[in-house]
Amino acid sequence: MNFIQRPNKNGDKITFYYDYGRGPGQRPSTGIFIYAKPNNQIQKNHNKEALKLLETKKSQVIIEQQAIGSSYIPSHKFKENFIDYFDEYIKLNKRDGNRHLTCCFSKFKEFIDNKSFIAPIEISENFCKRFRRYLLDKLTGETPANYFARFKWVIDAATSDGYFLKNPTANIPAVANPSVALKEHLEVDDYLALLNTPWTNVEVSQAFIFSCYTGLRWVDVKLLNWNDIKGNTLTTRIIQKKTGRPVTLTLHPIAKSILQKRQCLLPADFNGKKLVFDLPTANGANKVISEWVKRAGIEKSITWSCARLSYSILLQDTNVDSATVAYLLGHTTTKQVERTYKRHRPKDQSEAINKLPTPKELPFFLK
């Protein structure tokens, strides 16, 4: 294993790099540097310790290469604390717009009572089953399945890295927890009723209506920045898996008018780096929405998540195809639209029933 050294632009420091080859990314920095011409004792001591550290790294690389093909894990590569391994996995694999990994990690830490240490040997099959049960007890819908699937990713990686002789999650599938109660949604008349009902909290009300006309989640609206707005379009924080690019939405006139109204409140020296809405906590916002919905005469249990569902349903009611709705919601396939973001209750039962065949005259047995 070779190391190369390169001076910086000023020529006063020399940095050492690994040398795995001449291809892109094959010469990463070791993070170690020395002073080219140390001019005091402190810099001389630094060089002495840095070169010792470099020799240690050389030894570690040689041991890693010798361990290839064996079941031995060099001690410097092995993390005694599984929490540290989990945390490092997230840093290396998380993607913008996808919070499942980080949310899974948060639930995992809750499950172990926020302990600061857990050894890999404690991660048994029964342990993993208990964690899945914990997710199912705490969460509904597809969320527990999504979180446990990400946990299985981490365990798969740890098994490949030699932490487990047998994958403890191999026989434990990720399962969903369908909610018994169907989530409410807003109809066209409900939209109009809210728009015509005086707002008790301008920030929350405007942001909620904005969600109803864009399909954005609570967290997306809360973090929405003016730099995300370009004319009639909104660049979301949702990243498409296939393209790796963020979803771009064309703004409805109502959503655009809300932004225009809020722009009037911006200071003259505004530079774009500011949140569009100043919102409270999710619970605080839902309390405002609940009161507002009642004042509008809407007898439904409406929370912020209902805005996204309503957005999807009303688009489908106007014959927008599932693929388009899925894109607007930030999903790669139509699976979630067809399973979750669809109409579960008929809008008008009588209208549907009246579509059954009706003869012009009563049949003989009814005369």
CSV table of C-alpha atoms in Angstrom, one decimal, residues 5-364:
chain,number,residue,atom,x,y,z
A,5,GLN,CA,2.1,13.5,-0.5
A,6,ARG,CA,1.2,16.9,-2.0
A,7,PRO,CA,1.9,20.4,-0.9
A,8,ASN,CA,-0.9,22.9,-0.5
A,9,LYS,CA,-1.1,26.1,-2.6
A,10,ASN,CA,1.0,28.1,-0.2
A,11,GLY,CA,3.6,25.4,0.0
A,12,ASP,CA,3.7,25.6,3.8
A,13,LYS,CA,1.9,22.3,4.5
A,14,ILE,CA,2.2,18.8,3.0
A,15,THR,CA,-0.9,16.5,3.0
A,16,PHE,CA,-0.7,12.7,2.7
A,17,TYR,CA,-3.1,10.7,0.5
A,18,TYR,CA,-3.9,7.0,0.1
A,19,ASP,CA,-2.8,5.7,-3.3
A,20,TYR,CA,-5.2,3.0,-4.6
A,21,GLY,CA,-4.7,3.8,-8.3
A,22,ARG,CA,-5.1,6.6,-10.8
A,23,GLY,CA,-8.9,6.4,-11.2
A,24,PRO,CA,-11.4,9.0,-9.9
A,25,GLY,CA,-11.6,8.8,-6.1
A,26,GLN,CA,-8.7,6.4,-5.7
A,27,ARG,CA,-6.5,8.9,-4.0
A,28,PRO,CA,-8.5,10.1,-0.9
A,29,SER,CA,-7.0,12.2,1.8
A,30,THR,CA,-5.8,10.6,5.0
A,31,GLY,CA,-6.5,13.8,6.8
A,32,ILE,CA,-2.9,14.0,8.0
A,33,PHE,CA,-0.6,16.9,7.1
A,34,ILE,CA,2.8,18.1,8.3
A,35,TYR,CA,4.5,21.5,8.1
A,36,ALA,CA,6.9,21.8,5.2
A,37,LYS,CA,9.3,24.0,7.1
A,38,PRO,CA,8.4,23.9,10.8
A,39,ASN,CA,9.5,27.2,12.3
A,40,ASN,CA,8.8,26.5,16.0
A,41,GLN,CA,8.8,23.7,18.5
A,42,ILE,CA,5.0,23.3,18.3
A,43,GLN,CA,5.1,22.7,14.6
A,44,LYS,CA,8.0,20.3,15.0
A,45,ASN,CA,6.1,18.3,17.6
A,46,HIS,CA,3.1,18.3,15.3
A,47,ASN,CA,5.1,16.8,12.5
A,48,LYS,CA,6.5,14.1,14.8
A,49,GLU,CA,3.1,13.0,16.0
A,50,ALA,CA,1.5,13.3,12.5
A,51,LEU,CA,4.2,10.9,11.1
A,52,LYS,CA,3.5,8.4,13.9
A,53,LEU,CA,-0.2,8.5,13.1
A,54,LEU,CA,0.6,8.0,9.4
A,55,GLU,CA,2.6,4.9,10.2
A,56,THR,CA,-0.4,3.6,12.2
A,57,LYS,CA,-2.7,4.2,9.2
A,58,LYS,CA,-0.3,2.3,7.0
A,59,SER,CA,-0.4,-0.7,9.3
A,60,GLN,CA,-4.2,-0.6,9.4
A,61,VAL,CA,-4.5,-0.6,5.6
A,62,ILE,CA,-2.1,-3.6,5.4
A,63,ILE,CA,-4.2,-5.5,8.0
A,64,GLU,CA,-7.4,-4.7,6.1
A,65,GLN,CA,-5.9,-6.1,2.9
A,66,GLN,CA,-4.7,-9.2,4.6
A,67,ALA,CA,-8.1,-9.8,6.2
A,68,ILE,CA,-9.9,-9.8,2.8
A,69,GLY,CA,-11.5,-13.2,2.2
A,70,SER,CA,-11.4,-14.2,5.9
A,71,SER,CA,-14.0,-13.8,8.7
A,72,TYR,CA,-11.6,-11.6,10.7
A,73,ILE,CA,-12.6,-8.0,11.3
A,74,PRO,CA,-9.6,-5.7,12.2
A,75,SER,CA,-10.3,-4.1,15.6
A,76,HIS,CA,-10.0,-0.6,14.1
A,77,LYS,CA,-12.8,-1.4,11.7
A,78,PHE,CA,-15.1,-3.0,14.3
A,79,LYS,CA,-17.6,-0.8,16.2
A,80,GLU,CA,-18.3,-2.2,19.6
A,81,ASN,CA,-21.4,0.0,19.9
A,82,PHE,CA,-24.1,-1.0,17.4
A,83,ILE,CA,-25.6,2.6,17.8
A,84,ASP,CA,-22.4,4.0,16.3
A,85,TYR,CA,-22.6,1.5,13.4
A,86,PHE,CA,-26.2,2.5,12.8
A,87,ASP,CA,-25.4,6.2,12.9
A,88,GLU,CA,-22.5,5.8,10.5
A,89,TYR,CA,-24.7,3.8,8.1
A,90,ILE,CA,-27.2,6.7,8.0
A,91,LYS,CA,-24.5,9.3,7.3
A,92,LEU,CA,-23.2,7.2,4.3
A,93,ASN,CA,-26.6,6.2,2.9
A,94,LYS,CA,-29.3,8.8,3.6
A,95,ARG,CA,-30.8,10.8,0.7
A,96,ASP,CA,-32.4,14.2,0.7
A,97,GLY,CA,-36.1,14.0,0.8
A,98,ASN,CA,-36.1,10.5,2.3
A,99,ARG,CA,-36.5,10.5,6.1
A,100,HIS,CA,-37.2,6.8,6.7
A,101,LEU,CA,-33.6,6.0,7.8
A,102,THR,CA,-33.3,8.8,10.3
A,103,CYS,CA,-36.8,8.3,11.6
A,104,CYS,CA,-36.1,4.6,12.0
A,105,PHE,CA,-33.0,5.4,14.0
A,106,SER,CA,-35.0,7.7,16.3
A,107,LYS,CA,-37.5,5.0,16.9
A,108,PHE,CA,-34.8,2.4,17.5
A,109,LYS,CA,-33.2,4.7,20.2
A,110,GLU,CA,-36.7,5.1,21.8
A,111,PHE,CA,-37.1,1.3,21.7
A,112,ILE,CA,-33.8,0.8,23.7
A,113,ASP,CA,-34.8,3.5,26.1
A,114,ASN,CA,-32.2,5.9,24.7
A,115,LYS,CA,-29.3,3.9,25.9
A,116,SER,CA,-26.0,5.1,24.8
A,117,PHE,CA,-24.5,1.6,24.2
A,118,ILE,CA,-25.8,-1.7,22.8
A,119,ALA,CA,-23.4,-4.5,21.7
A,120,PRO,CA,-24.0,-6.2,18.3
A,121,ILE,CA,-24.3,-9.5,20.2
A,122,GLU,CA,-27.6,-8.2,21.8
A,123,ILE,CA,-29.2,-7.8,18.3
A,124,SER,CA,-30.8,-11.3,18.2
A,125,GLU,CA,-33.7,-12.5,16.1
A,126,ASN,CA,-36.0,-12.1,19.2
A,127,PHE,CA,-34.7,-8.6,19.7
A,128,CYS,CA,-35.5,-7.7,16.1
A,129,LYS,CA,-39.0,-9.2,16.5
A,130,ARG,CA,-39.6,-7.1,19.5
A,131,PHE,CA,-38.5,-3.9,17.7
A,132,ARG,CA,-40.9,-4.7,14.8
A,133,ARG,CA,-43.7,-5.2,17.4
A,134,TYR,CA,-42.7,-1.8,18.9
A,135,LEU,CA,-43.1,-0.1,15.5
A,136,LEU,CA,-46.4,-1.7,14.9
A,137,ASP,CA,-47.7,-0.6,18.4
A,138,LYS,CA,-46.5,3.0,17.9
A,139,LEU,CA,-47.2,3.6,14.2
A,140,THR,CA,-50.0,3.0,11.6
A,141,GLY,CA,-50.3,2.5,7.9
A,142,GLU,CA,-47.2,1.8,5.8
A,143,THR,CA,-44.8,3.6,8.2
A,144,PRO,CA,-43.9,0.6,10.4
A,145,ALA,CA,-43.1,-1.4,7.3
A,146,ASN,CA,-41.0,1.3,5.8
A,147,TYR,CA,-39.1,1.8,9.1
A,148,PHE,CA,-38.4,-1.9,9.7
A,149,ALA,CA,-37.4,-2.3,6.0
A,150,ARG,CA,-34.7,0.4,6.6
A,151,PHE,CA,-33.7,-1.4,9.8
A,152,LYS,CA,-33.2,-4.6,7.8
A,153,TRP,CA,-31.0,-2.7,5.4
A,154,VAL,CA,-28.7,-1.8,8.3
A,155,ILE,CA,-28.7,-5.4,9.6
A,156,ASP,CA,-28.0,-6.7,6.1
A,157,ALA,CA,-25.0,-4.4,5.9
A,158,ALA,CA,-23.8,-5.3,9.3
A,159,THR,CA,-24.0,-9.0,8.4
A,160,SER,CA,-22.0,-8.4,5.3
A,161,ASP,CA,-19.4,-6.6,7.4
A,162,GLY,CA,-19.1,-9.6,9.7
A,163,TYR,CA,-20.9,-8.4,12.7
A,164,PHE,CA,-23.4,-11.3,12.6
A,165,LEU,CA,-22.7,-14.9,11.5
A,166,LYS,CA,-26.4,-15.2,10.6
A,167,ASN,CA,-28.7,-12.3,9.6
A,168,PRO,CA,-31.1,-11.9,12.6
A,169,THR,CA,-33.8,-10.3,10.5
A,170,ALA,CA,-33.7,-12.8,7.6
A,171,ASN,CA,-36.9,-14.5,8.7
A,172,ILE,CA,-38.7,-11.3,9.9
A,173,PRO,CA,-40.7,-9.6,7.1
A,174,ALA,CA,-41.5,-5.9,7.3
A,175,VAL,CA,-45.3,-5.6,7.7
A,176,ALA,CA,-47.7,-2.6,7.6
A,177,ASN,CA,-50.3,-1.7,10.2
A,178,PRO,CA,-53.5,-0.7,8.4
A,179,SER,CA,-55.4,1.9,10.4
A,180,VAL,CA,-58.8,0.8,11.5
A,181,ALA,CA,-60.3,4.3,11.0
A,182,LEU,CA,-60.2,5.8,7.5
A,183,LYS,CA,-58.6,9.2,7.3
A,184,GLU,CA,-60.9,12.1,6.5
A,185,HIS,CA,-60.5,14.3,3.5
A,186,LEU,CA,-61.8,17.6,2.2
A,187,GLU,CA,-64.3,17.7,-0.7
A,188,VAL,CA,-64.6,20.7,-3.1
A,189,ASP,CA,-67.3,22.3,-1.0
A,190,ASP,CA,-65.1,21.9,2.1
A,191,TYR,CA,-62.3,23.7,0.3
A,192,LEU,CA,-64.6,26.6,-0.6
A,193,ALA,CA,-66.1,26.7,3.0
A,194,LEU,CA,-62.6,27.1,4.5
A,195,LEU,CA,-61.6,29.8,2.0
A,196,ASN,CA,-64.7,31.7,2.9
A,197,THR,CA,-64.3,31.3,6.7
A,198,PRO,CA,-62.3,34.0,8.5
A,199,TRP,CA,-58.9,32.8,9.6
A,200,THR,CA,-58.1,32.6,13.3
A,201,ASN,CA,-54.3,32.2,12.7
A,202,VAL,CA,-53.1,33.6,9.4
A,203,GLU,CA,-49.8,31.6,9.4
A,204,VAL,CA,-51.3,28.2,10.0
A,205,SER,CA,-54.4,28.8,7.8
A,206,GLN,CA,-52.5,30.1,4.8
A,207,ALA,CA,-49.9,27.3,5.1
A,208,PHE,CA,-52.7,24.6,5.4
A,209,ILE,CA,-54.5,25.9,2.3
A,210,PHE,CA,-51.1,26.0,0.5
A,211,SER,CA,-50.7,22.3,1.4
A,212,CYS,CA,-54.2,21.6,0.0
A,213,TYR,CA,-53.2,23.1,-3.3
A,214,THR,CA,-49.7,21.6,-3.5
A,215,GLY,CA,-50.0,18.2,-1.7
A,216,LEU,CA,-46.9,19.1,0.4
A,217,ARG,CA,-46.4,17.3,3.8
A,218,TRP,CA,-46.3,19.2,7.1
A,219,VAL,CA,-42.5,19.0,7.3
A,220,ASP,CA,-42.2,20.2,3.7
A,221,VAL,CA,-44.3,23.3,4.3
A,222,LYS,CA,-42.7,24.1,7.6
A,223,LEU,CA,-39.2,24.0,6.0
A,224,LEU,CA,-40.3,25.8,2.7
A,225,ASN,CA,-37.9,28.5,1.8
A,226,TRP,CA,-38.4,31.5,-0.5
A,227,ASN,CA,-35.4,30.2,-2.5
A,228,ASP,CA,-37.6,27.2,-3.4
A,229,ILE,CA,-40.0,29.4,-5.3
A,230,LYS,CA,-39.2,30.4,-8.9
A,231,GLY,CA,-42.1,32.3,-10.6
A,232,ASN,CA,-45.0,29.9,-11.0
A,233,THR,CA,-43.1,26.8,-9.9
A,234,LEU,CA,-42.0,25.3,-6.6
A,235,THR,CA,-39.0,23.0,-6.2
A,236,THR,CA,-39.8,20.6,-3.4
A,237,ARG,CA,-37.5,18.8,-1.0
A,238,ILE,CA,-38.9,15.5,-2.3
A,239,ILE,CA,-36.3,13.7,-4.5
A,240,GLN,CA,-37.4,11.3,-7.2
A,241,LYS,CA,-35.6,8.0,-6.9
A,242,LYS,CA,-35.4,7.4,-10.7
A,243,THR,CA,-34.0,10.8,-11.7
A,244,GLY,CA,-32.3,11.8,-8.5
A,245,ARG,CA,-33.8,15.3,-9.0
A,246,PRO,CA,-36.3,17.2,-6.8
A,247,VAL,CA,-40.0,17.2,-7.8
A,248,THR,CA,-41.0,20.5,-9.4
A,249,LEU,CA,-44.7,21.7,-9.0
A,250,THR,CA,-46.6,24.2,-11.0
A,251,LEU,CA,-48.4,26.5,-8.6
A,252,HIS,CA,-52.2,26.7,-8.6
A,253,PRO,CA,-53.5,30.3,-8.7
A,254,ILE,CA,-54.7,30.0,-5.0
A,255,ALA,CA,-51.3,28.8,-3.9
A,256,LYS,CA,-49.6,31.5,-5.9
A,257,SER,CA,-51.9,34.2,-4.5
A,258,ILE,CA,-50.9,33.1,-0.9
A,259,LEU,CA,-47.3,33.6,-1.8
A,260,GLN,CA,-47.9,37.0,-3.3
A,261,LYS,CA,-49.7,38.1,-0.2
A,262,ARG,CA,-46.9,36.9,2.0
A,263,GLN,CA,-44.2,38.6,-0.2
A,264,CYS,CA,-45.8,42.0,0.7
A,265,LEU,CA,-44.7,41.4,4.3
A,266,LEU,CA,-41.0,40.8,3.4
A,267,PRO,CA,-38.4,43.4,4.4
A,268,ALA,CA,-36.8,45.5,1.7
A,269,ASP,CA,-33.4,43.9,2.2
A,270,PHE,CA,-34.8,40.4,1.8
A,271,ASN,CA,-32.2,38.1,0.2
A,272,GLY,CA,-34.3,34.9,-0.2
A,273,LYS,CA,-33.0,33.0,2.7
A,274,LYS,CA,-36.1,32.9,4.8
A,275,LEU,CA,-38.9,30.5,5.6
A,276,VAL,CA,-42.2,31.2,3.8
A,277,PHE,CA,-44.3,30.3,6.9
A,278,ASP,CA,-43.6,30.8,10.6
A,279,LEU,CA,-45.4,27.8,12.0
A,280,PRO,CA,-45.8,26.4,15.5
A,281,THR,CA,-45.4,22.7,16.4
A,282,ALA,CA,-47.5,20.1,14.4
A,283,ASN,CA,-49.8,19.7,17.4
A,284,GLY,CA,-50.3,23.4,17.7
A,285,ALA,CA,-51.1,23.7,14.0
A,286,ASN,CA,-53.6,20.9,14.1
A,287,LYS,CA,-55.4,22.5,17.0
A,288,VAL,CA,-55.8,25.7,14.9
A,289,ILE,CA,-57.0,23.7,11.9
A,290,SER,CA,-59.6,21.8,14.1
A,291,GLU,CA,-61.1,25.0,15.4
A,292,TRP,CA,-61.1,26.6,11.9
A,293,VAL,CA,-62.8,23.5,10.4
A,294,LYS,CA,-65.6,23.7,13.0
A,295,ARG,CA,-66.1,27.4,12.4
A,296,ALA,CA,-66.5,26.5,8.7
A,297,GLY,CA,-69.3,24.0,9.5
A,298,ILE,CA,-67.3,21.0,8.4
A,299,GLU,CA,-68.1,18.0,10.6
A,300,LYS,CA,-64.9,16.1,10.0
A,301,SER,CA,-61.8,15.3,11.9
A,302,ILE,CA,-59.2,17.2,9.8
A,303,THR,CA,-55.5,17.3,10.5
A,304,TRP,CA,-52.6,18.5,8.4
A,305,SER,CA,-52.1,15.1,6.7
A,306,CYS,CA,-55.6,15.3,5.3
A,307,ALA,CA,-54.5,18.1,3.0
A,308,ARG,CA,-52.2,15.7,1.0
A,309,LEU,CA,-54.9,13.1,0.8
A,310,SER,CA,-57.5,15.7,-0.3
A,311,TYR,CA,-55.2,17.0,-3.0
A,312,SER,CA,-54.7,13.5,-4.4
A,313,ILE,CA,-58.4,12.6,-4.3
A,314,LEU,CA,-59.7,15.8,-5.9
A,315,LEU,CA,-57.1,15.5,-8.7
A,316,GLN,CA,-58.3,11.9,-9.4
A,317,ASP,CA,-61.9,13.0,-9.3
A,318,THR,CA,-61.1,15.2,-12.3
A,319,ASN,CA,-59.6,12.2,-14.1
A,320,VAL,CA,-55.9,13.0,-13.6
A,321,ASP,CA,-54.1,9.7,-14.1
A,322,SER,CA,-52.4,7.9,-11.2
A,323,ALA,CA,-49.0,8.3,-12.7
A,324,THR,CA,-49.3,12.1,-12.7
A,325,VAL,CA,-50.7,12.2,-9.2
A,326,ALA,CA,-47.9,9.9,-8.0
A,327,TYR,CA,-45.3,12.3,-9.5
A,328,LEU,CA,-46.9,15.3,-7.9
A,329,LEU,CA,-46.8,13.6,-4.6
A,330,GLY,CA,-43.2,12.6,-5.0
A,331,HIS,CA,-43.7,8.9,-5.4
A,332,THR,CA,-41.7,6.8,-8.0
A,333,THR,CA,-44.6,4.4,-8.7
A,334,THR,CA,-48.4,4.6,-8.4
A,335,LYS,CA,-48.4,2.0,-5.6
A,336,GLN,CA,-48.9,4.5,-2.8
A,337,VAL,CA,-51.6,6.4,-4.8
A,338,GLU,CA,-53.6,3.3,-5.4
A,339,ARG,CA,-53.2,2.0,-1.9
A,340,THR,CA,-53.3,5.1,0.3
A,341,TYR,CA,-54.0,8.4,-1.5
A,342,LYS,CA,-57.3,7.4,-3.1
A,343,ARG,CA,-61.0,7.8,-2.3
A,344,HIS,CA,-62.1,5.2,0.2
A,345,ARG,CA,-65.7,6.6,0.6
A,346,PRO,CA,-68.1,7.3,-2.2
A,347,LYS,CA,-68.7,11.0,-2.7
A,348,ASP,CA,-72.4,10.6,-3.2
A,349,GLN,CA,-74.0,7.2,-2.7
A,350,SER,CA,-77.3,8.1,-4.3
A,351,GLU,CA,-75.5,9.4,-7.5
A,352,ALA,CA,-73.6,6.2,-7.8
A,353,ILE,CA,-76.7,4.0,-7.1
A,354,ASN,CA,-78.8,5.9,-9.7
A,355,LYS,CA,-76.4,4.8,-12.4
A,356,LEU,CA,-77.8,1.3,-12.2
A,357,PRO,CA,-80.2,0.4,-15.1
A,358,THR,CA,-83.7,1.8,-14.7
A,359,PRO,CA,-86.5,0.8,-17.1
A,360,LYS,CA,-88.7,3.5,-18.6
A,361,GLU,CA,-91.8,1.7,-17.2
A,362,LEU,CA,-92.3,-0.3,-14.1
A,363,PRO,CA,-91.8,-4.1,-14.6
A,364,PHE,CA,-95.0,-6.2,-14.5
